[in-house]
PDB file of C-alpha atoms in Angstrom:
ATOM      1  CA  UNK A   1      61.486 105.758-139.347  1.00  0.00           C
ATOM      2  CA  UNK A   2      58.395 107.223-137.565  1.00  0.00           C
ATOM      3  CA  UNK A   3      58.425 110.858-137.655  1.00  0.00           C
ATOM      4  CA  UNK A   4      59.483 110.254-141.284  1.00  0.00           C
ATOM      5  CA  UNK A   5      56.339 108.268-142.051  1.00  0.00           C
ATOM      6  CA  UNK A   6      54.060 110.164-140.247  1.00  0.00           C
ATOM      7  CA  UNK A   7      55.863 113.473-142.524  1.00  0.00           C
ATOM      8  CA  UNK A   8      55.486 111.411-145.730  1.00  0.00           C
ATOM      9  CA  UNK A   9      51.896 110.209-144.898  1.00  0.00           C
ATOM     10  CA  UNK A  10      50.938 113.957-145.273  1.00  0.00           C
ATOM     11  CA  UNK A  11      51.246 114.307-148.461  1.00  0.00           C
ATOM     12  CA  UNK A  12      48.107 111.887-148.959  1.00  0.00           C
ATOM     13  CA  UNK A  13      45.964 114.746-147.925  1.00  0.00           C
ATOM     14  CA  UNK A  14      48.286 117.335-150.117  1.00  0.00           C
ATOM     15  CA  UNK A  15      45.891 117.538-153.605  1.00  0.00           C
ATOM     16  CA  UNK A  16      49.017 118.576-156.072  1.00  0.00           C
ATOM     17  CA  UNK A  17      50.660 115.771-154.938  1.00  0.00           C
ATOM     18  CA  UNK A  18      50.474 112.423-157.218  1.00  0.00           C
ATOM     19  CA  UNK A  19      51.007 108.763-156.422  1.00  0.00           C
ATOM     20  CA  UNK A  20      53.052 106.486-158.208  1.00  0.00           C
ATOM     21  CA  UNK A  21      50.108 104.849-160.911  1.00  0.00           C
ATOM     22  CA  UNK A  22      50.632 101.683-158.913  1.00  0.00           C
ATOM     23  CA  UNK A  23      50.457 103.091-155.521  1.00  0.00           C
ATOM     24  CA  UNK A  24      47.869 105.334-155.776  1.00  0.00           C
ATOM     25  CA  UNK A  25      44.905 102.691-155.033  1.00  0.00           C
ATOM     26  CA  UNK A  26      46.782 101.966-151.708  1.00  0.00           C
ATOM     27  CA  UNK A  27      47.676 105.447-151.232  1.00  0.00           C
ATOM     28  CA  UNK A  28      51.720 104.312-151.110  1.00  0.00           C
ATOM     29  CA  UNK A  29      54.455 106.789-150.643  1.00  0.00           C
ATOM     30  CA  UNK A  30      56.990 104.865-149.289  1.00  0.00           C
ATOM     31  CA  UNK A  31      58.355 101.311-147.767  1.00  0.00           C
ATOM     32  CA  UNK A  32      60.982 100.623-144.666  1.00  0.00           C
ATOM     33  CA  UNK A  33      62.752  97.736-144.079  1.00  0.00           C
ATOM     34  CA  UNK A  34      65.514  97.315-141.523  1.00  0.00           C
ATOM     35  CA  UNK A  35      67.840 100.248-142.754  1.00  0.00           C
ATOM     36  CA  UNK A  36      66.253 100.365-146.111  1.00  0.00           C
ATOM     37  CA  UNK A  37      63.590 103.084-147.364  1.00  0.00           C
ATOM     38  CA  UNK A  38      61.912 102.770-150.588  1.00  0.00           C
ATOM     39  CA  UNK A  39      60.275 106.245-151.907  1.00  0.00           C
ATOM     40  CA  UNK A  40      57.083 105.949-154.822  1.00  0.00           C
ATOM     41  CA  UNK A  41      55.739 108.814-156.575  1.00  0.00           C
ATOM     42  CA  UNK A  42      54.639 109.565-159.792  1.00  0.00           C
ATOM     43  CA  UNK A  43      57.897 110.402-162.469  1.00  0.00           C
ATOM     44  CA  UNK A  44      57.117 114.209-162.782  1.00  0.00           C
ATOM     45  CA  UNK A  45      59.613 116.671-161.448  1.00  0.00           C
ATOM     46  CA  UNK A  46      56.692 118.967-159.360  1.00  0.00           C
ATOM     47  CA  UNK A  47      55.921 115.434-157.531  1.00  0.00           C
ATOM     48  CA  UNK A  48      59.139 114.348-156.573  1.00  0.00           C
ATOM     49  CA  UNK A  49      60.361 118.226-155.650  1.00  0.00           C
ATOM     50  CA  UNK A  50      57.113 117.791-152.692  1.00  0.00           C
ATOM     51  CA  UNK A  51      58.600 114.012-152.207  1.00  0.00           C
ATOM     52  CA  UNK A  52      61.836 115.454-151.702  1.00  0.00           C
ATOM     53  CA  UNK A  53      60.784 118.197-149.562  1.00  0.00           C
ATOM     54  CA  UNK A  54      59.366 116.338-146.805  1.00  0.00           C
ATOM     55  CA  UNK A  55      62.608 113.767-146.745  1.00  0.00           C
ATOM     56  CA  UNK A  56      64.531 117.213-146.207  1.00  0.00           C
ATOM     57  CA  UNK A  57      62.597 118.288-143.691  1.00  0.00           C
ATOM     58  CA  UNK A  58      63.492 114.656-141.853  1.00  0.00           C
ATOM     59  CA  UNK A  59      67.014 115.040-142.138  1.00  0.00           C
ATOM     60  CA  UNK A  60      66.866 118.637-141.004  1.00  0.00           C
ATOM     61  CA  UNK A  61      65.165 117.447-137.260  1.00  0.00           C
ATOM     62  CA  UNK A  62      67.260 114.067-137.160  1.00  0.00           C
ATOM     63  CA  UNK A  63      70.789 114.890-138.721  1.00  0.00           C
ATOM     64  CA  UNK A  64      69.956 111.700-141.341  1.00  0.00           C
ATOM     65  CA  UNK A  65      71.303 112.184-144.658  1.00  0.00           C
ATOM     66  CA  UNK A  66      70.987 109.962-147.478  1.00  0.00           C
ATOM     67  CA  UNK A  67      73.896 107.863-148.670  1.00  0.00           C
ATOM     68  CA  UNK A  68      74.371 108.964-152.431  1.00  0.00           C
ATOM     69  CA  UNK A  69      76.841 106.116-153.334  1.00  0.00           C
ATOM     70  CA  UNK A  70      74.014 103.482-151.845  1.00  0.00           C
ATOM     71  CA  UNK A  71      70.993 104.920-153.837  1.00  0.00           C
ATOM     72  CA  UNK A  72      69.232 104.757-156.899  1.00  0.00           C
ATOM     73  CA  UNK A  73      66.509 106.000-158.735  1.00  0.00           C
ATOM     74  CA  UNK A  74      64.601 104.227-160.912  1.00  0.00           C
ATOM     75  CA  UNK A  75      61.705 105.435-163.508  1.00  0.00           C
ATOM     76  CA  UNK A  76      59.548 103.773-166.064  1.00  0.00           C
ATOM     77  CA  UNK A  77      58.225 105.269-168.897  1.00  0.00           C
ATOM     78  CA  UNK A  78      60.553 108.521-168.300  1.00  0.00           C
ATOM     79  CA  UNK A  79      61.600 110.512-171.385  1.00  0.00           C
ATOM     80  CA  UNK A  80      65.617 110.999-170.941  1.00  0.00           C
ATOM     81  CA  UNK A  81      65.281 114.447-170.285  1.00  0.00           C
ATOM     82  CA  UNK A  82      62.523 114.717-167.532  1.00  0.00           C
ATOM     83  CA  UNK A  83      65.513 111.529-166.410  1.00  0.00           C
ATOM     84  CA  UNK A  84      68.616 114.172-166.643  1.00  0.00           C
ATOM     85  CA  UNK A  85      66.480 116.971-164.875  1.00  0.00           C
ATOM     86  CA  UNK A  86      65.368 114.473-161.948  1.00  0.00           C
ATOM     87  CA  UNK A  87      68.913 113.021-161.426  1.00  0.00           C
ATOM     88  CA  UNK A  88      70.500 116.750-161.357  1.00  0.00           C
ATOM     89  CA  UNK A  89      68.068 117.523-158.660  1.00  0.00           C
ATOM     90  CA  UNK A  90      68.176 114.587-156.070  1.00  0.00           C
ATOM     91  CA  UNK A  91      71.775 114.466-157.022  1.00  0.00           C
ATOM     92  CA  UNK A  92      71.269 110.092-157.019  1.00  0.00           C
ATOM     93  CA  UNK A  93      72.062 108.191-160.015  1.00  0.00           C
ATOM     94  CA  UNK A  94      69.900 106.264-162.431  1.00  0.00           C
ATOM     95  CA  UNK A  95      69.776 102.218-161.638  1.00  0.00           C
ATOM     96  CA  UNK A  96      68.602  99.670-164.009  1.00  0.00           C
ATOM     97  CA  UNK A  97      65.891  97.411-163.233  1.00  0.00           C
ATOM     98  CA  UNK A  98      65.749  94.658-162.636  1.00  0.00           C
ATOM     99  CA  UNK A  99      67.954  94.595-159.015  1.00  0.00           C
ATOM    100  CA  UNK A 100      68.377  92.116-156.388  1.00  0.00           C
ATOM    101  CA  UNK A 101      66.975  93.270-152.868  1.00  0.00           C
ATOM    102  CA  UNK A 102      67.549  90.512-149.841  1.00  0.00           C
ATOM    103  CA  UNK A 103      68.097  87.959-152.461  1.00  0.00           C
ATOM    104  CA  UNK A 104      64.758  88.734-154.554  1.00  0.00           C
ATOM    105  CA  UNK A 105      64.994  90.444-157.993  1.00  0.00           C
ATOM    106  CA  UNK A 106      62.988  93.473-158.320  1.00  0.00           C
ATOM    107  CA  UNK A 107      61.136  93.569-161.435  1.00  0.00           C
ATOM    108  CA  UNK A 108      58.031  95.372-163.113  1.00  0.00           C
ATOM    109  CA  UNK A 109      56.973  92.170-164.931  1.00  0.00           C
ATOM    110  CA  UNK A 110      57.197  88.617-165.235  1.00  0.00           C
ATOM    111  CA  UNK A 111      60.494  86.731-164.515  1.00  0.00           C
ATOM    112  CA  UNK A 112      61.939  85.620-167.793  1.00  0.00           C
ATOM    113  CA  UNK A 113      63.093  82.132-167.912  1.00  0.00           C
ATOM    114  CA  UNK A 114      66.632  83.291-168.504  1.00  0.00           C
ATOM    115  CA  UNK A 115      66.291  84.977-164.981  1.00  0.00           C
ATOM    116  CA  UNK A 116      65.322  81.960-163.548  1.00  0.00           C
ATOM    117  CA  UNK A 117      68.647  80.408-164.595  1.00  0.00           C
ATOM    118  CA  UNK A 118      70.748  81.592-161.531  1.00  0.00           C
ATOM    119  CA  UNK A 119      68.197  79.174-158.924  1.00  0.00           C
ATOM    120  CA  UNK A 120      68.952  76.236-161.202  1.00  0.00           C
ATOM    121  CA  UNK A 121      72.229  76.773-161.356  1.00  0.00           C
ATOM    122  CA  UNK A 122      72.198  77.280-157.384  1.00  0.00           C
ATOM    123  CA  UNK A 123      70.423  74.028-157.072  1.00  0.00           C
ATOM    124  CA  UNK A 124      72.905  71.885-159.548  1.00  0.00           C
ATOM    125  CA  UNK A 125      75.686  73.260-157.330  1.00  0.00           C
ATOM    126  CA  UNK A 126      74.275  72.110-154.241  1.00  0.00           C
ATOM    127  CA  UNK A 127      73.154  68.686-155.162  1.00  0.00           C
ATOM    128  CA  UNK A 128      76.483  67.901-156.823  1.00  0.00           C
ATOM    129  CA  UNK A 129      78.846  69.125-154.408  1.00  0.00           C
ATOM    130  CA  UNK A 130      81.454  67.049-153.426  1.00  0.00           C
ATOM    131  CA  UNK A 131      79.612  66.210-150.161  1.00  0.00           C
ATOM    132  CA  UNK A 132      76.443  65.316-152.469  1.00  0.00           C
ATOM    133  CA  UNK A 133      78.451  62.717-154.164  1.00  0.00           C
ATOM    134  CA  UNK A 134      79.129  60.834-151.200  1.00  0.00           C
ATOM    135  CA  UNK A 135      75.407  60.458-149.700  1.00  0.00           C
ATOM    136  CA  UNK A 136      73.912  57.094-149.878  1.00  0.00           C
ATOM    137  CA  UNK A 137      70.195  57.290-151.245  1.00  0.00           C
ATOM    138  CA  UNK A 138      68.451  58.211-147.879  1.00  0.00           C
ATOM    139  CA  UNK A 139      71.114  61.004-148.036  1.00  0.00           C
ATOM    140  CA  UNK A 140      70.587  62.260-151.255  1.00  0.00           C
ATOM    141  CA  UNK A 141      66.397  61.948-151.022  1.00  0.00           C
ATOM    142  CA  UNK A 142      66.770  63.469-147.795  1.00  0.00           C
ATOM    143  CA  UNK A 143      68.945  66.599-149.286  1.00  0.00           C
ATOM    144  CA  UNK A 144      66.486  66.668-152.233  1.00  0.00           C
ATOM    145  CA  UNK A 145      63.644  67.700-149.481  1.00  0.00           C
ATOM    146  CA  UNK A 146      65.884  70.555-147.701  1.00  0.00           C
ATOM    147  CA  UNK A 147      66.782  72.154-151.106  1.00  0.00           C
ATOM    148  CA  UNK A 148      63.156  71.843-152.278  1.00  0.00           C
ATOM    149  CA  UNK A 149      61.703  72.851-148.821  1.00  0.00           C
ATOM    150  CA  UNK A 150      64.182  75.996-149.228  1.00  0.00           C
ATOM    151  CA  UNK A 151      63.251  76.853-152.821  1.00  0.00           C
ATOM    152  CA  UNK A 152      59.415  76.827-151.439  1.00  0.00           C
ATOM    153  CA  UNK A 153      59.888  78.847-148.237  1.00  0.00           C
ATOM    154  CA  UNK A 154      61.413  81.671-149.783  1.00  0.00           C
ATOM    155  CA  UNK A 155      60.917  81.949-153.662  1.00  0.00           C
ATOM    156  CA  UNK A 156      57.380  80.335-153.558  1.00  0.00           C
ATOM    157  CA  UNK A 157      56.181  82.871-151.139  1.00  0.00           C
ATOM    158  CA  UNK A 158      56.724  85.807-153.882  1.00  0.00           C
ATOM    159  CA  UNK A 159      56.817  84.576-157.192  1.00  0.00           C
ATOM    160  CA  UNK A 160      54.682  81.958-159.559  1.00  0.00           C
ATOM    161  CA  UNK A 161      57.434  79.672-160.918  1.00  0.00           C
ATOM    162  CA  UNK A 162      57.107  79.124-164.564  1.00  0.00           C
ATOM    163  CA  UNK A 163      55.492  75.263-165.213  1.00  0.00           C
ATOM    164  CA  UNK A 164      59.339  74.778-167.461  1.00  0.00           C
ATOM    165  CA  UNK A 165      61.512  75.965-164.287  1.00  0.00           C
ATOM    166  CA  UNK A 166      59.560  73.776-162.414  1.00  0.00           C
ATOM    167  CA  UNK A 167      60.018  70.553-164.504  1.00  0.00           C
ATOM    168  CA  UNK A 168      63.837  71.160-165.101  1.00  0.00           C
ATOM    169  CA  UNK A 169      64.199  71.139-161.445  1.00  0.00           C
ATOM    170  CA  UNK A 170      62.196  68.275-160.563  1.00  0.00           C
ATOM    171  CA  UNK A 171      64.043  66.542-163.421  1.00  0.00           C
ATOM    172  CA  UNK A 172      67.527  67.337-161.876  1.00  0.00           C
ATOM    173  CA  UNK A 173      66.440  65.789-158.583  1.00  0.00           C
ATOM    174  CA  UNK A 174      64.584  63.090-159.768  1.00  0.00           C
ATOM    175  CA  UNK A 175      68.091  62.339-161.583  1.00  0.00           C
ATOM    176  CA  UNK A 176      69.770  62.523-158.409  1.00  0.00           C
ATOM    177  CA  UNK A 177      67.962  60.644-156.515  1.00  0.00           C
ATOM    178  CA  UNK A 178      67.904  58.251-158.651  1.00  0.00           C
ATOM    179  CA  UNK A 179      70.965  57.942-160.560  1.00  0.00           C
ATOM    180  CA  UNK A 180      73.275  60.254-158.047  1.00  0.00           C
ATOM    181  CA  UNK A 181      73.858  62.290-161.194  1.00  0.00           C
ATOM    182  CA  UNK A 182      73.744  66.313-161.928  1.00  0.00           C
ATOM    183  CA  UNK A 183      72.755  65.555-165.430  1.00  0.00           C
ATOM    184  CA  UNK A 184      69.491  64.792-166.358  1.00  0.00           C
ATOM    185  CA  UNK A 185      68.770  61.516-167.277  1.00  0.00           C
ATOM    186  CA  UNK A 186      65.553  59.674-168.186  1.00  0.00           C
ATOM    187  CA  UNK A 187      66.165  56.969-165.914  1.00  0.00           C
ATOM    188  CA  UNK A 188      63.338  56.515-162.942  1.00  0.00           C
ATOM    189  CA  UNK A 189      62.124  53.646-161.057  1.00  0.00           C
ATOM    190  CA  UNK A 190      58.473  55.993-160.184  1.00  0.00           C
ATOM    191  CA  UNK A 191      57.084  58.954-161.390  1.00  0.00           C
ATOM    192  CA  UNK A 192      57.592  62.010-160.108  1.00  0.00           C
ATOM    193  CA  UNK A 193      54.288  62.507-158.759  1.00  0.00           C
ATOM    194  CA  UNK A 194      54.465  59.337-157.303  1.00  0.00           C
ATOM    195  CA  UNK A 195      57.480  60.265-155.354  1.00  0.00           C
ATOM    196  CA  UNK A 196      55.421  63.162-153.343  1.00  0.00           C
ATOM    197  CA  UNK A 197      53.237  61.242-151.770  1.00  0.00           C
ATOM    198  CA  UNK A 198      53.059  60.551-148.407  1.00  0.00           C
ATOM    199  CA  UNK A 199      55.343  57.095-147.483  1.00  0.00           C
ATOM    200  CA  UNK A 200      51.935  55.247-146.175  1.00  0.00           C
ATOM    201  CA  UNK A 201      50.713  55.752-150.033  1.00  0.00           C
ATOM    202  CA  UNK A 202      54.101  54.491-151.241  1.00  0.00           C
ATOM    203  CA  UNK A 203      55.650  57.154-152.095  1.00  0.00           C
ATOM    204  CA  UNK A 204      59.032  59.190-150.358  1.00  0.00           C
ATOM    205  CA  UNK A 205      56.968  62.170-149.106  1.00  0.00           C
ATOM    206  CA  UNK A 206      58.615  64.678-150.995  1.00  0.00           C
ATOM    207  CA  UNK A 207      56.965  68.487-151.514  1.00  0.00           C
ATOM    208  CA  UNK A 208      55.294  69.168-154.231  1.00  0.00           C
ATOM    209  CA  UNK A 209      56.559  71.980-156.013  1.00  0.00           C
ATOM    210  CA  UNK A 210      54.045  73.338-157.799  1.00  0.00           C
ATOM    211  CA  UNK A 211      51.549  72.915-155.509  1.00  0.00           C
ATOM    212  CA  UNK A 212      53.694  74.412-152.443  1.00  0.00           C
ATOM    213  CA  UNK A 213      54.174  77.552-154.901  1.00  0.00           C
ATOM    214  CA  UNK A 214      50.200  77.968-155.705  1.00  0.00           C
ATOM    215  CA  UNK A 215      49.675  78.093-152.066  1.00  0.00           C
ATOM    216  CA  UNK A 216      52.596  80.100-151.223  1.00  0.00           C
ATOM    217  CA  UNK A 217      51.486  82.953-153.055  1.00  0.00           C
ATOM    218  CA  UNK A 218      48.169  82.297-152.328  1.00  0.00           C
ATOM    219  CA  UNK A 219      48.741  82.968-148.687  1.00  0.00           C
ATOM    220  CA  UNK A 220      50.493  85.644-149.482  1.00  0.00           C
ATOM    221  CA  UNK A 221      47.979  87.347-151.298  1.00  0.00           C
ATOM    222  CA  UNK A 222      45.418  86.851-148.607  1.00  0.00           C
ATOM    223  CA  UNK A 223      47.616  88.471-145.560  1.00  0.00           C
ATOM    224  CA  UNK A 224      48.247  91.414-148.214  1.00  0.00           C
ATOM    225  CA  UNK A 225      44.555  91.541-148.474  1.00  0.00           C
ATOM    226  CA  UNK A 226      43.567  91.417-144.744  1.00  0.00           C
ATOM    227  CA  UNK A 227      46.309  92.757-142.879  1.00  0.00           C
TER     228      UNK A 227
END
């Protein structure tokens, strides 16, 4: 992979090569993680050929080939003729956005409310399982804490969760804690903001998902800017 990275990095010195519009400022040609490789290029045939030529050199030197059945190519703002020509050149099928990578939906724009539904459904399934139904009040509080922490430690670092989604999630948590049900109810002994306070202040020391979300995204932006 180091040899491939050096090969692809040579494109940054080629005046005939054009970066993907959103990668030009940082001069990004590729990203690699574990056994996966993402290649980025402006969607014109001549630039794709330059990128593909560098990868071909790597394949010939290492003996490693592209697994066409597990690869896809994604376009934005490219007409159907150019799309067809590129598919024919590379022999890779056209994929559709969004798609999931490591459980994270990769999209070119903000996630819609509908695309957040799987997260809400997963939470509801977790707190309404047969095991959760047998928990005491303290047990339900601990379960909610673990579920909220799971959300904030993964998704909250990558996306700003819409306020409507956060309110829906908190409504399910509130109903589960006070009523032991997976249906949203208005029964609550104290407000949700109060339950998020430390125990010394009269709360249950739950995570404030909105606050954690903003903090985690800010940390991620800091890491990207200064590392």
